[in-house]
Short mmCIF file of C-alpha atoms in Angstrom, two decimals:
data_model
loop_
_atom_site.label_atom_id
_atom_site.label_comp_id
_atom_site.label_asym_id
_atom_site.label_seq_id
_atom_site.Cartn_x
_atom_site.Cartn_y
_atom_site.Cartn_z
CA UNK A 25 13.35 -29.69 11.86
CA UNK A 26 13.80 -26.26 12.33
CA UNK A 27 10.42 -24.37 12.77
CA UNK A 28 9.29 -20.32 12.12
CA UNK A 29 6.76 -19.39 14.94
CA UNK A 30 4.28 -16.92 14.23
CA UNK A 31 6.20 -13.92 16.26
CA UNK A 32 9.08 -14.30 14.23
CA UNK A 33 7.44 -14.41 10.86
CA UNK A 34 6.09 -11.22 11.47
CA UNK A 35 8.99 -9.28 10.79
CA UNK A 36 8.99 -11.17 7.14
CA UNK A 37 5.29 -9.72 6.29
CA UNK A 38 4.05 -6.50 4.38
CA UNK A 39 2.94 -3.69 6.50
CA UNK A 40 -0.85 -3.07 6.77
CA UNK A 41 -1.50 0.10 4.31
CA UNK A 42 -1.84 3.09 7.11
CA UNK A 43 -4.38 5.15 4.52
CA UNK A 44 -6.29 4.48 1.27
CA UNK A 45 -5.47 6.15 -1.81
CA UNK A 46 -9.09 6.33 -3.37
CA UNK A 47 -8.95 7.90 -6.91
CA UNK A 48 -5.99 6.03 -7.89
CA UNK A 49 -6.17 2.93 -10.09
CA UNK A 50 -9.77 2.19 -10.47
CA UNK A 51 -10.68 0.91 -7.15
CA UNK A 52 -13.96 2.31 -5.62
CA UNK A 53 -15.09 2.40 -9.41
CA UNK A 54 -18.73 1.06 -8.66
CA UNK A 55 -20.05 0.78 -11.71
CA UNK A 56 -16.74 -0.29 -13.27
CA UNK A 57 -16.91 1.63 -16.67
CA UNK A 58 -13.69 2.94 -16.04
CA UNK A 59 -14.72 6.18 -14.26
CA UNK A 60 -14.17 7.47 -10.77
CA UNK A 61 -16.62 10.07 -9.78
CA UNK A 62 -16.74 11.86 -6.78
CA UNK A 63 -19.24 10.20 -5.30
CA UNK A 64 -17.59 6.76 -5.84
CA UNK A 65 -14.86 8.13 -4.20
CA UNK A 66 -16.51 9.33 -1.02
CA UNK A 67 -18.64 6.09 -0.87
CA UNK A 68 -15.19 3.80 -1.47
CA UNK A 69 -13.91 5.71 1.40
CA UNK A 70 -16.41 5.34 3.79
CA UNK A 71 -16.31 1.43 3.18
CA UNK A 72 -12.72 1.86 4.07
CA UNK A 73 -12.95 3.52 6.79
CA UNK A 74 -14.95 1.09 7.98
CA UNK A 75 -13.05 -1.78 7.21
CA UNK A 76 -9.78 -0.56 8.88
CA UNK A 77 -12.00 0.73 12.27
CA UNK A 78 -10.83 -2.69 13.91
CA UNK A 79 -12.50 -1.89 17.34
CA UNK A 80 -15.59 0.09 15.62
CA UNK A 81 -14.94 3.60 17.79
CA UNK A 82 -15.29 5.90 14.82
CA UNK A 83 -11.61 6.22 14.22
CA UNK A 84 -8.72 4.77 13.22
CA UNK A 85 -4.97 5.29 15.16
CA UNK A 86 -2.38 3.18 16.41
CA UNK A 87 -4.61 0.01 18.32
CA UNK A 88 -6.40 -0.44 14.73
CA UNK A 89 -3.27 -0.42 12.87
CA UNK A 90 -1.88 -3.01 15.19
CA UNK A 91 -4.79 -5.38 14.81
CA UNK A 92 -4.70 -4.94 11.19
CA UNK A 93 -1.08 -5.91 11.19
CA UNK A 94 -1.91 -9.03 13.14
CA UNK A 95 -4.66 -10.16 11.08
CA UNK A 96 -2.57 -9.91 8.28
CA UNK A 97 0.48 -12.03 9.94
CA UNK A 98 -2.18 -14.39 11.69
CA UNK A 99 -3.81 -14.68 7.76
CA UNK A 100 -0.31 -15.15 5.89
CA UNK A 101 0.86 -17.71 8.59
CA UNK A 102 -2.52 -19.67 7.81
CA UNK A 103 -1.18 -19.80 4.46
CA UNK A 104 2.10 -21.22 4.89
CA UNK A 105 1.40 -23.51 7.52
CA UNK A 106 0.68 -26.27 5.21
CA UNK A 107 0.27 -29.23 7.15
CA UNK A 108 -1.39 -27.33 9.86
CA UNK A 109 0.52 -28.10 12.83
CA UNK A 110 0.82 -25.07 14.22
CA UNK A 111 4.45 -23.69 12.84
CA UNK A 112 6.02 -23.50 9.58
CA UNK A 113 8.80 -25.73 8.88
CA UNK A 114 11.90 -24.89 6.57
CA UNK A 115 10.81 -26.82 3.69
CA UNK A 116 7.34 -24.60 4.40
CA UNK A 117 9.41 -21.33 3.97
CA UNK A 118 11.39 -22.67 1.22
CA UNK A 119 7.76 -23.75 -0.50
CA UNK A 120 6.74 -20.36 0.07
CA UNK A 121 9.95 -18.55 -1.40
CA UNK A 122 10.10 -20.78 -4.50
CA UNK A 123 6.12 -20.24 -5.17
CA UNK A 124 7.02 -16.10 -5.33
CA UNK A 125 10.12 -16.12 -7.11
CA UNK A 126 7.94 -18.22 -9.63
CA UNK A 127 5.22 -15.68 -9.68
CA UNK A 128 8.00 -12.52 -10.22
CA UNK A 129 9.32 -14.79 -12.77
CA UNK A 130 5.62 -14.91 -14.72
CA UNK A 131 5.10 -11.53 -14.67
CA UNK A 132 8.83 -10.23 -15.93
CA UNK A 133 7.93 -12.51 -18.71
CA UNK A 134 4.39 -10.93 -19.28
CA UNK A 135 5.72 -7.62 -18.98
CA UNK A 136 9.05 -8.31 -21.28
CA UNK A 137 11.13 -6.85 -18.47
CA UNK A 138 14.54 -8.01 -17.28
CA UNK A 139 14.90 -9.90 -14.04
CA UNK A 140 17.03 -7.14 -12.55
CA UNK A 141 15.01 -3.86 -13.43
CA UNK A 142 11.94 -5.68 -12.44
CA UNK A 143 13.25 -6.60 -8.61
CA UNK A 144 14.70 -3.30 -8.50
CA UNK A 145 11.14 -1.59 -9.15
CA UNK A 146 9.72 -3.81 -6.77
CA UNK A 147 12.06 -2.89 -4.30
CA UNK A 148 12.08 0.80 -4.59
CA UNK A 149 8.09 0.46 -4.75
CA UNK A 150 7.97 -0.94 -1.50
CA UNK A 151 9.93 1.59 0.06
CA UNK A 152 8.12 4.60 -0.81
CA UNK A 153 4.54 2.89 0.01
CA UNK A 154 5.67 2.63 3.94
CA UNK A 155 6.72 6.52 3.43
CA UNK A 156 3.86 7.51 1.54
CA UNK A 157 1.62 5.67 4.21
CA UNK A 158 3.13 7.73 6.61
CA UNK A 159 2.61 10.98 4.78
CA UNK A 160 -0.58 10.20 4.15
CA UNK A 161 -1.76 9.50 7.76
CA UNK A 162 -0.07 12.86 8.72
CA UNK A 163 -2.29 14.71 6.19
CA UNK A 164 -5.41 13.14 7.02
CA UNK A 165 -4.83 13.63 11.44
CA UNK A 166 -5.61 17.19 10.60
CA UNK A 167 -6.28 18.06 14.30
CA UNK A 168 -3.22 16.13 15.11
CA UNK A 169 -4.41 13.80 17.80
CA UNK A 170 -3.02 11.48 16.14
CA UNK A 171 -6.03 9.28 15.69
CA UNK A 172 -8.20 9.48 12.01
CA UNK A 173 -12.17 10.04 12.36
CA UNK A 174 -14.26 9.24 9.28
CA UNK A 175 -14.58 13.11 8.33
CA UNK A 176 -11.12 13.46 8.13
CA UNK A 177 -10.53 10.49 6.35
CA UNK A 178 -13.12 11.18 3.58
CA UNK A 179 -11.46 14.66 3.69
CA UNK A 180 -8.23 13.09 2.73
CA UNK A 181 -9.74 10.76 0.57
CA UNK A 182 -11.76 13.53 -1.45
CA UNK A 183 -8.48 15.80 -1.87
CA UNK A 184 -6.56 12.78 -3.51
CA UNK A 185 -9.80 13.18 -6.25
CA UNK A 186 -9.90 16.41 -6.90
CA UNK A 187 -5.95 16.56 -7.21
CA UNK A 188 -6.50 13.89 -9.78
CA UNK A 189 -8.98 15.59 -11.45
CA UNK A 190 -7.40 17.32 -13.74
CA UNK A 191 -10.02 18.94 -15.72
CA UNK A 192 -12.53 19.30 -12.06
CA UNK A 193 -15.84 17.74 -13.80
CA UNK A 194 -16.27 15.92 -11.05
CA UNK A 195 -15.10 12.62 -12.60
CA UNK A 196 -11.03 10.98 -13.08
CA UNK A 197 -10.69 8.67 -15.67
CA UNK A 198 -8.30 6.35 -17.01
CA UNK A 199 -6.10 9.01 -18.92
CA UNK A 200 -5.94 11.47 -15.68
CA UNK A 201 -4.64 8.82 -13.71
CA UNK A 202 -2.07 7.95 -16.75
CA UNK A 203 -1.31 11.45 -16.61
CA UNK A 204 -0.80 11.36 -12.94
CA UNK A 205 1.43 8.49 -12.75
CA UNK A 206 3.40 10.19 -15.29
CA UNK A 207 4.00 13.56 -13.27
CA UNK A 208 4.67 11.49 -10.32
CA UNK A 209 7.31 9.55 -12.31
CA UNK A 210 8.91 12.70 -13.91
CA UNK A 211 9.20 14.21 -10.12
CA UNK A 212 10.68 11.55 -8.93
CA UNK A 213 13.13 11.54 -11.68
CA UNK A 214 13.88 14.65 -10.85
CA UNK A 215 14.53 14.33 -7.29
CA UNK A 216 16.92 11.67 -8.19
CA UNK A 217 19.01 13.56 -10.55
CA UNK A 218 19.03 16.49 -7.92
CA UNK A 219 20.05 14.08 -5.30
CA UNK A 220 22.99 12.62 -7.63
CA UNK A 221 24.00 16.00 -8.78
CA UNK A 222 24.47 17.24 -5.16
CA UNK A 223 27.69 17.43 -3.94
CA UNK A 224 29.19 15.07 -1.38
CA UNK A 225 29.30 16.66 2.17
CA UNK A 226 33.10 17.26 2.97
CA UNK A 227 35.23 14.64 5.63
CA UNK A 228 35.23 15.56 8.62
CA UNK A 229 38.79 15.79 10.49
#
């Protein structure tokens, strides 16, 4: 029976976050009424910071990012390793594949969205969170050593806030990060009908 090691399935797993968005959604919400304050924000990000400082040397670059990535694979190969012999059979995979085409399937139905809008959002979502990662960790590596220390990642962290703090009282809520979203969609819609409306570069002879 052909078997999946766990080198090869690593090429078939989501990339390891590279920074935080604190602010967004209502993670790092403490007290969970719905409210991100400033200091929630700051505190969130110091617990992640911590978290993704694998080797605990007060900042995170490219050795912490690896071992994040391998606990993830190592985690998600636990997982579909079923009988727990070591590998992960075709009938394993094929388990696995079924079991999240089932879940899509659920939530397209909760959301009352077709099956080929949904995949397509899905898609183009995972595609800008690798580039957006990326962006991110550029921002924060303000002293470009490529490496993040905990100051510069609460920096970071902090900006997101205030930029989604519309009204600066120290606090985003719910509607700000509607409103956010919203901005963020419109731009993007934007882009796209820029990019469509360009014209196409001429042949070359």
């Amino acid at each position: 029976m052909k078997k999946i090691s766990l080198l090869t399935l690593g090429a078939a797993l989501i990339a390891v976050p590279v920074l935080a968005a604190p602010g967004a959604g209502s993670r790092g919400d403490a007290d969970g009424n719905g409210t991100l304050t400033r200091a929630e924000a700051q505190a969130h990000a110091t617990q992640r910071f911590v978290k993704m400082d694998a080797n605990k040397d007060g900042k995170i670059d490219a050795t912490d990012r690896a071992a994040q990535r391998a606990a993830m694979q190592a985690k998600m190969f636990e997982r579909l390793d079923a009988d727990k012999d070591g590998s992960i059979s075709k009938a394993e995979w094929d388990q696995h594949s079924a079991d999240r085409a089932a879940k899509r399937g659920e939530k397209r139905a909760d959301a009352g969205e077709g099956k080929g809008g949904m995949r397509g959002h899905h898609g183009m979502r995972g595609g800008r969170h690798g580039m957006r990662g990326g962006m991110m960790m550029g921002k924060a590596d303000t002293n470009g050593d490529k490496a993040i220390s905990q100051a510069e990642f609460e920096t970071a962290a902090l900006a997101r806030f205030d930029a989604s703090d519309a009204n600066k009282d120290g606090q985003v809520t719910a509607e700000e990060r509607a409103a956010q979203r919203e901005a963020r969609k419109a731009k993007a819609a934007e882009w796209r009908a820029k990019r469509a409306a360009a014209p196409a570069a001429p042949a070359s002879e």
